[in-house]
Amino acid sequence: MSVIAFAKNWNGKFKNSTFELVSYTRNLASQLNTQLIVVSIGEVKEEELKSLGKYGAERIISVNDPQMNTLTSRVYAQVISKLAEIEGADTIVMSDNESGKAIAPRISVKMKAGMASAVLELPVSMNPFVVKKGVFSGKAFEHVQIDSPVKVITIAKNCFGFIENQVDVSIEEFSPNLDAALFKIQVLEEEKQTNKVNLADADIVVSAGRGMRSPDNWGVVEELADALGAATACSRPVSDEGWRGHEEHVGQTGKVIAPNLYFAAGISGAIQHVAGISRSKCIVAINTDPEAPIFGVADYGIVGDVMEVLPKLTEAVRNS
Ligand code: FAD
């Protein structure tokens, strides 16, 4: 028996979400008293693979195949299921990001495995296997029991953090020998439409609401985001008004995000908005109204006008 963690890379590099996944699965494997196997797919340099040893990845199986550099969920699901069978893995874990969301259900069907997505912490109980996840946009929790011999879970961003636990790493190469038909559909080229930081993966998000008063004022939001290397986001009325695109709208009916740092500028903090950002590690609110509900969920609050405060923050970041 063993635990498999799928370590997604981005152009050969791992991100914090991968380190969190390795930390989580290291702890899960210890609690299950079993081995952790970290699986990497696509070309990743040895040095980068070894960086996972800092978070407890003792054994890494690398499918170092350039054909698999682009994530194709059918192919990745096939590779991970094959490895799970060979290694006798009974628990398969991945991050609840776009790749995890695409691959995990395919593995679940392939292996007739029960699945739970966006799990919030280590299992509540190992036998029976019970995990906790958020429902109704994080307003409630549910405990999900998985009874199948093989279990698939995805873990929510920032549910665990990454804990250093340096170990010696052994790296094995694996060639899955897949049916050529699986590669008949190939992504030939990915064209970047923007150089902006992707909201779903961003560690820092600068978000603004109706308190900005006009789309013409968004320059101060973008400048702070640029200075911090952050993604931009907005409240729903802002995207409904067409001030910003709907892909930036966060909340109950928009994206649910969990960055390390979230700025809410001119956002009142309605429950539907907070539903999408409440798992942020640190929330900084800027609002002229000291009674605004956003201050109830914020870690730091600045009572002031966004048009004055945001440029000052940008200047401070640039000078730091
Ligand atoms: P407002 O509520 O108008 O707040 C503006 C804030 O800016 C105020 O607090 C004000 O004090 C402050 N302000 C004004 N001027 C300044 C200034 N110069 N400097 C600093 N602060 C200033 N909303 C979402 O965001 N996401 C959702 O997913 C979502 N889903 C919804 C689903 C349903 C079914 C419903 C009914 C509503 C939903 N909403 C959602 C809407 C939500 O209820 C709120 O109406 C919305 O979040 C308010 O947006 P806002 O904070 O930008 O605007």
Coordinates of C-alpha atoms and ligand atoms in Angstrom, one line a residue:
M1 CA 0.0 0.0 0.0
S2 CA 1.2 3.5 -0.7
V3 CA 0.1 7.1 -1.2
I4 CA 0.6 8.7 -4.6
A5 CA 0.9 12.5 -4.9
F6 CA 0.8 14.0 -8.4
A7 CA 3.3 16.9 -8.5
K8 CA 2.2 19.2 -11.3
N9 CA 4.9 21.4 -12.9
W10 CA 4.6 24.6 -14.8
N11 CA 7.2 24.7 -17.6
G12 CA 9.4 22.4 -15.6
K13 CA 9.0 24.4 -12.3
F14 CA 7.0 23.6 -9.2
K15 CA 4.9 26.1 -7.3
N16 CA 3.9 26.5 -3.7
S17 CA 0.8 24.5 -4.3
T18 CA 3.1 21.5 -5.2
F19 CA 5.1 22.0 -2.0
E20 CA 1.9 22.1 0.0
L21 CA 0.7 18.9 -1.7
V22 CA 4.0 17.1 -0.9
S23 CA 3.8 18.3 2.8
Y24 CA 0.2 17.2 3.0
T25 CA 0.8 13.7 1.5
R26 CA 4.0 13.3 3.6
N27 CA 1.9 13.7 6.7
L28 CA -0.9 11.6 5.3
A29 CA 1.5 8.7 4.4
S30 CA 3.0 8.9 7.9
Q31 CA -0.4 8.7 9.6
L32 CA -1.4 5.7 7.3
N33 CA 2.0 4.2 8.1
T34 CA 2.7 3.7 4.4
Q35 CA 5.1 4.9 1.7
L36 CA 4.8 8.2 -0.2
I37 CA 5.4 8.2 -3.9
V38 CA 5.5 11.6 -5.7
V39 CA 4.8 11.3 -9.4
S40 CA 6.0 14.0 -11.8
I41 CA 5.0 14.0 -15.5
G42 CA 6.7 15.9 -18.3
E43 CA 10.3 17.2 -18.5
V44 CA 11.5 18.4 -15.1
K45 CA 15.3 18.8 -14.3
E46 CA 16.7 16.7 -11.6
E47 CA 17.6 19.7 -9.4
E48 CA 13.9 20.8 -9.5
L49 CA 12.7 17.3 -8.6
K50 CA 15.1 17.2 -5.7
S51 CA 13.7 20.4 -4.4
L52 CA 10.6 18.4 -3.3
G53 CA 12.9 16.6 -0.8
K54 CA 12.7 19.7 1.3
Y55 CA 9.0 18.9 2.0
G56 CA 9.5 15.1 2.5
A57 CA 9.4 13.5 -1.0
E58 CA 11.7 10.5 -0.5
R59 CA 10.7 8.6 -3.6
I60 CA 10.0 10.4 -6.9
I61 CA 8.9 8.7 -10.0
S62 CA 9.5 10.9 -13.0
V63 CA 7.9 10.4 -16.4
N64 CA 10.4 12.7 -18.1
D65 CA 8.8 12.6 -21.5
P66 CA 8.6 15.8 -23.7
Q67 CA 5.5 14.4 -25.3
M68 CA 3.8 14.9 -22.0
N69 CA 5.0 18.5 -21.3
T70 CA 1.5 19.8 -22.1
L71 CA -1.1 18.6 -19.7
T72 CA -3.6 16.3 -21.4
S73 CA -5.9 14.9 -18.7
R74 CA -6.6 11.6 -20.6
V75 CA -2.8 10.9 -20.8
Y76 CA -2.0 12.0 -17.3
A77 CA -4.9 10.0 -15.8
Q78 CA -3.7 7.0 -17.7
V79 CA -0.1 7.4 -16.4
I80 CA -1.1 7.9 -12.8
S81 CA -3.6 5.0 -12.8
K82 CA -1.0 2.7 -14.3
L83 CA 1.6 3.7 -11.7
A84 CA -1.1 3.3 -8.9
E85 CA -1.7 -0.2 -10.1
I86 CA 2.0 -1.1 -10.3
E87 CA 2.8 0.4 -6.9
G88 CA -0.4 -0.9 -5.2
A89 CA -1.3 2.6 -4.2
D90 CA -4.6 2.9 -2.3
T91 CA -4.7 6.7 -2.0
I92 CA -4.1 9.2 -4.8
V93 CA -3.8 12.9 -4.0
M94 CA -3.5 16.0 -6.1
S95 CA -4.0 19.8 -5.7
D96 CA -7.5 21.1 -6.3
N97 CA -6.3 23.3 -9.2
E98 CA -7.3 23.1 -12.8
S99 CA -5.1 20.1 -13.5
G100 CA -6.3 18.2 -10.4
K101 CA -9.9 19.0 -11.3
A102 CA -9.4 17.6 -14.8
I103 CA -7.4 14.5 -13.9
A104 CA -8.8 13.3 -10.5
P105 CA -12.4 12.4 -11.8
R106 CA -10.9 10.4 -14.7
I107 CA -8.7 8.4 -12.3
S108 CA -11.7 7.9 -10.1
V109 CA -13.7 6.4 -12.9
K110 CA -10.8 4.3 -14.3
M111 CA -9.9 2.8 -10.9
K112 CA -13.5 2.6 -9.6
A113 CA -12.3 4.8 -6.7
G114 CA -14.4 7.0 -4.5
M115 CA -13.4 10.6 -4.7
A116 CA -13.7 13.8 -2.6
S117 CA -12.6 17.2 -4.0
A118 CA -11.2 20.3 -2.3
V119 CA -10.5 18.6 1.0
L120 CA -9.6 21.1 3.8
E121 CA -7.4 19.1 6.2
L122 CA -5.8 15.7 6.9
P123 CA -8.5 13.0 7.1
V124 CA -10.7 13.2 10.2
S125 CA -10.4 9.4 10.4
M126 CA -8.3 6.9 8.5
N127 CA -10.4 3.8 9.0
P128 CA -13.1 4.4 7.9
F129 CA -11.5 7.0 5.6
V130 CA -13.4 10.3 6.3
V131 CA -12.4 13.7 4.9
K132 CA -13.7 17.2 5.6
K133 CA -14.6 19.6 2.8
G134 CA -16.4 22.9 2.4
V135 CA -19.9 23.1 0.8
F136 CA -22.3 26.0 0.0
S137 CA -19.3 28.3 -0.9
G138 CA -17.6 27.6 2.4
K139 CA -20.6 28.4 4.6
A140 CA -20.8 24.8 5.8
F141 CA -18.6 21.7 6.1
E142 CA -19.4 18.1 5.3
H143 CA -17.6 14.9 6.2
V144 CA -17.3 12.5 3.3
Q145 CA -16.6 8.8 3.9
I146 CA -14.9 6.9 1.1
D147 CA -15.3 3.2 1.4
S148 CA -13.7 2.0 -1.9
P149 CA -10.3 0.2 -1.7
V150 CA -8.7 3.0 -3.8
K151 CA -9.4 6.6 -2.8
V152 CA -8.8 9.8 -4.8
I153 CA -8.8 13.2 -3.1
T154 CA -7.9 16.8 -4.2
I155 CA -6.7 19.2 -1.6
A156 CA -7.9 22.8 -1.4
K157 CA -5.2 25.6 -1.7
N158 CA -3.8 26.8 1.6
C159 CA -5.5 24.0 3.5
F160 CA -2.3 22.8 5.1
G161 CA 0.6 25.1 4.2
F162 CA 4.1 23.7 3.5
I163 CA 6.2 22.3 6.2
E164 CA 9.9 21.8 5.8
N165 CA 11.0 18.2 6.4
Q166 CA 14.3 17.6 4.4
V167 CA 14.8 14.0 3.3
D168 CA 17.2 12.3 0.8
V169 CA 15.4 11.9 -2.5
S170 CA 15.5 8.9 -4.8
I171 CA 14.4 9.6 -8.4
E172 CA 13.3 6.8 -10.7
E173 CA 12.4 7.2 -14.4
F174 CA 9.2 5.5 -15.7
S175 CA 8.1 5.0 -19.3
P176 CA 4.5 4.1 -19.3
N177 CA 4.4 2.7 -22.8
L178 CA 1.1 4.3 -23.7
D179 CA -1.1 3.5 -26.7
A180 CA -0.1 5.9 -29.5
A181 CA -3.8 6.7 -30.0
L182 CA -3.8 8.7 -26.8
F183 CA -1.5 11.2 -28.4
K184 CA -3.6 11.7 -31.5
I185 CA -5.0 15.0 -30.1
Q186 CA -2.1 17.3 -29.2
V187 CA -2.0 20.9 -28.1
L188 CA 0.5 22.3 -30.5
E189 CA 0.8 25.8 -29.2
E190 CA -0.5 27.8 -26.3
E191 CA -0.8 31.5 -27.0
K192 CA -0.7 33.7 -23.9
Q193 CA -3.4 36.4 -24.2
T194 CA -2.1 38.4 -21.4
N195 CA 1.0 38.6 -19.2
K196 CA -1.2 39.1 -16.1
V197 CA -0.9 36.7 -13.1
N198 CA -3.5 34.0 -13.2
L199 CA -6.1 34.7 -10.6
A200 CA -6.7 31.1 -9.6
D201 CA -3.1 30.4 -8.8
A202 CA -2.1 33.9 -7.5
D203 CA -0.4 34.2 -4.1
I204 CA -1.4 37.9 -3.9
V205 CA -4.6 39.4 -5.2
V206 CA -5.6 43.0 -5.4
S207 CA -9.4 43.2 -5.7
A208 CA -11.6 46.2 -6.0
G209 CA -15.3 47.0 -5.8
R210 CA -17.9 49.7 -6.5
G211 CA -16.0 52.0 -4.1
M212 CA -13.6 52.7 -7.1
R213 CA -16.6 54.7 -8.5
S214 CA -15.5 54.4 -12.2
P215 CA -13.6 52.0 -14.4
D216 CA -11.4 54.9 -15.3
N217 CA -9.9 54.7 -11.8
W218 CA -8.6 51.1 -12.1
G219 CA -5.1 52.3 -12.9
V220 CA -4.3 52.5 -9.2
V221 CA -5.4 48.9 -8.7
E222 CA -3.3 47.7 -11.6
E223 CA -0.3 49.6 -10.4
L224 CA -0.4 48.0 -7.0
A225 CA -0.9 44.6 -8.5
D226 CA 2.1 45.2 -10.8
A227 CA 4.3 46.3 -8.0
L228 CA 3.3 43.2 -5.9
G229 CA 3.3 40.7 -8.8
A230 CA -0.3 40.1 -8.0
A231 CA -3.5 39.2 -9.9
T232 CA -6.4 41.6 -10.1
A233 CA -10.0 40.7 -9.1
C234 CA -13.3 42.5 -8.5
S235 CA -16.7 42.2 -6.8
R236 CA -19.7 41.1 -8.8
P237 CA -21.4 44.5 -9.4
V238 CA -18.1 45.7 -11.0
S239 CA -18.1 42.9 -13.6
D240 CA -21.9 43.2 -14.0
E241 CA -21.4 46.8 -14.9
G242 CA -18.8 45.8 -17.4
W243 CA -16.1 47.8 -15.6
R244 CA -14.0 44.6 -15.5
G245 CA -14.3 41.2 -17.2
H246 CA -16.3 38.4 -15.6
E247 CA -13.2 36.2 -15.3
E248 CA -12.1 38.6 -12.4
H249 CA -15.3 38.3 -10.4
V250 CA -14.8 36.5 -7.1
G251 CA -17.4 35.3 -4.7
Q252 CA -20.3 32.8 -4.3
T253 CA -21.2 33.2 -8.0
G254 CA -17.6 33.8 -9.2
K255 CA -14.2 32.3 -8.6
V256 CA -13.4 30.9 -5.1
I257 CA -9.8 31.8 -4.3
A258 CA -7.4 31.3 -1.4
P259 CA -4.4 33.5 -1.9
N260 CA -1.8 34.3 0.9
L261 CA -2.7 38.0 0.7
Y262 CA -6.0 39.6 -0.5
F263 CA -6.5 43.3 -0.8
A264 CA -10.2 44.4 -0.8
A265 CA -10.3 48.0 -2.0
G266 CA -13.7 49.7 -1.9
I267 CA -15.5 46.4 -1.3
S268 CA -18.3 46.4 1.3
G269 CA -17.8 42.7 2.3
A270 CA -21.2 41.2 1.5
I271 CA -21.5 37.5 2.5
Q272 CA -21.7 36.5 -1.2
H273 CA -18.3 38.2 -1.8
V274 CA -16.7 36.9 1.4
A275 CA -17.8 33.3 0.4
G276 CA -15.2 33.5 -2.4
I277 CA -12.2 34.9 -0.4
S278 CA -12.6 33.7 3.2
R279 CA -9.8 31.1 2.9
S280 CA -7.3 33.8 2.1
K281 CA -4.5 33.7 4.6
C282 CA -4.4 37.5 5.2
I283 CA -7.1 40.0 4.2
V284 CA -6.3 43.8 4.0
A285 CA -9.4 46.0 3.6
I286 CA -9.4 49.6 2.4
N287 CA -12.8 51.4 2.9
T288 CA -14.0 54.9 3.8
D289 CA -16.7 53.4 6.0
P290 CA -15.3 52.2 9.3
E291 CA -18.5 50.1 9.8
A292 CA -18.2 48.3 6.5
P293 CA -18.6 44.5 7.0
I294 CA -15.3 43.7 5.3
F295 CA -13.5 45.0 8.4
G296 CA -15.2 42.1 10.3
V297 CA -13.2 39.5 8.2
A298 CA -10.1 41.6 7.5
D299 CA -6.8 41.0 9.3
Y300 CA -5.7 44.6 8.6
G301 CA -8.0 47.5 7.9
I302 CA -7.3 50.9 6.5
V303 CA -10.1 53.5 6.8
G304 CA -9.5 55.8 3.9
D305 CA -10.1 56.7 0.3
V306 CA -8.9 54.0 -2.2
M307 CA -7.6 56.8 -4.6
E308 CA -5.3 58.0 -1.8
V309 CA -4.4 54.7 -0.1
L310 CA -3.6 52.5 -3.1
P311 CA -1.0 54.8 -4.7
K312 CA 0.7 55.1 -1.2
L313 CA 0.8 51.4 -0.9
T314 CA 2.2 51.1 -4.4
E315 CA 4.9 53.6 -3.6
A316 CA 5.8 51.8 -0.3
V317 CA 6.1 48.4 -2.2
R318 CA 8.2 49.9 -4.9
N319 CA 10.5 51.5 -2.3
S320 CA 10.8 48.4 -0.2
Ligands
FAD1 P1 -20.9 48.0 -2.6 O1 -21.7 47.2 -1.7 O2 -21.6 49.2 -3.2 O3 -19.7 48.6 -1.6 C1 -18.8 49.6 -2.0 C2 -17.9 49.9 -0.8 O4 -17.0 50.8 -1.2 C3 -18.7 50.4 0.4 O5 -18.4 49.6 1.6 C4 -18.2 51.8 0.5 O6 -18.1 52.3 1.9 C5 -16.8 51.7 -0.1 N1 -16.3 53.0 -0.7 C6 -17.0 53.9 -1.4 N2 -16.2 54.9 -1.8 C7 -15.0 54.6 -1.4 C8 -13.7 55.2 -1.5 N3 -13.5 56.3 -2.2 N4 -12.6 54.5 -0.9 C9 -12.8 53.4 -0.2 N5 -14.0 52.8 -0.1 C10 -15.1 53.4 -0.7 N6 -21.0 39.8 -4.9 C11 -19.7 39.5 -5.2 O7 -18.8 40.3 -5.0 N7 -19.4 38.2 -5.6 C12 -20.4 37.3 -5.8 O8 -20.1 36.2 -6.2 C13 -21.7 37.7 -5.5 N8 -22.7 36.8 -5.7 C14 -24.0 37.1 -5.4 C15 -25.0 36.2 -5.5 C16 -26.3 36.5 -5.1 C17 -27.4 35.5 -5.3 C18 -26.6 37.8 -4.7 C19 -28.0 38.2 -4.3 C20 -25.6 38.8 -4.6 C21 -24.3 38.4 -5.0 N9 -23.3 39.4 -4.9 C22 -22.0 39.0 -5.1 C23 -23.5 40.8 -4.6 C24 -23.3 41.2 -3.2 O9 -24.5 40.9 -2.4 C25 -22.9 42.6 -3.0 O10 -23.9 43.4 -3.6 C26 -21.6 43.0 -3.7 O11 -20.6 42.1 -3.3 C27 -21.2 44.4 -3.4 O12 -20.2 44.8 -4.2 P2 -19.2 46.0 -3.7 O13 -18.7 45.7 -2.3 O14 -18.2 46.2 -4.8 O15 -20.2 47.3 -3.7

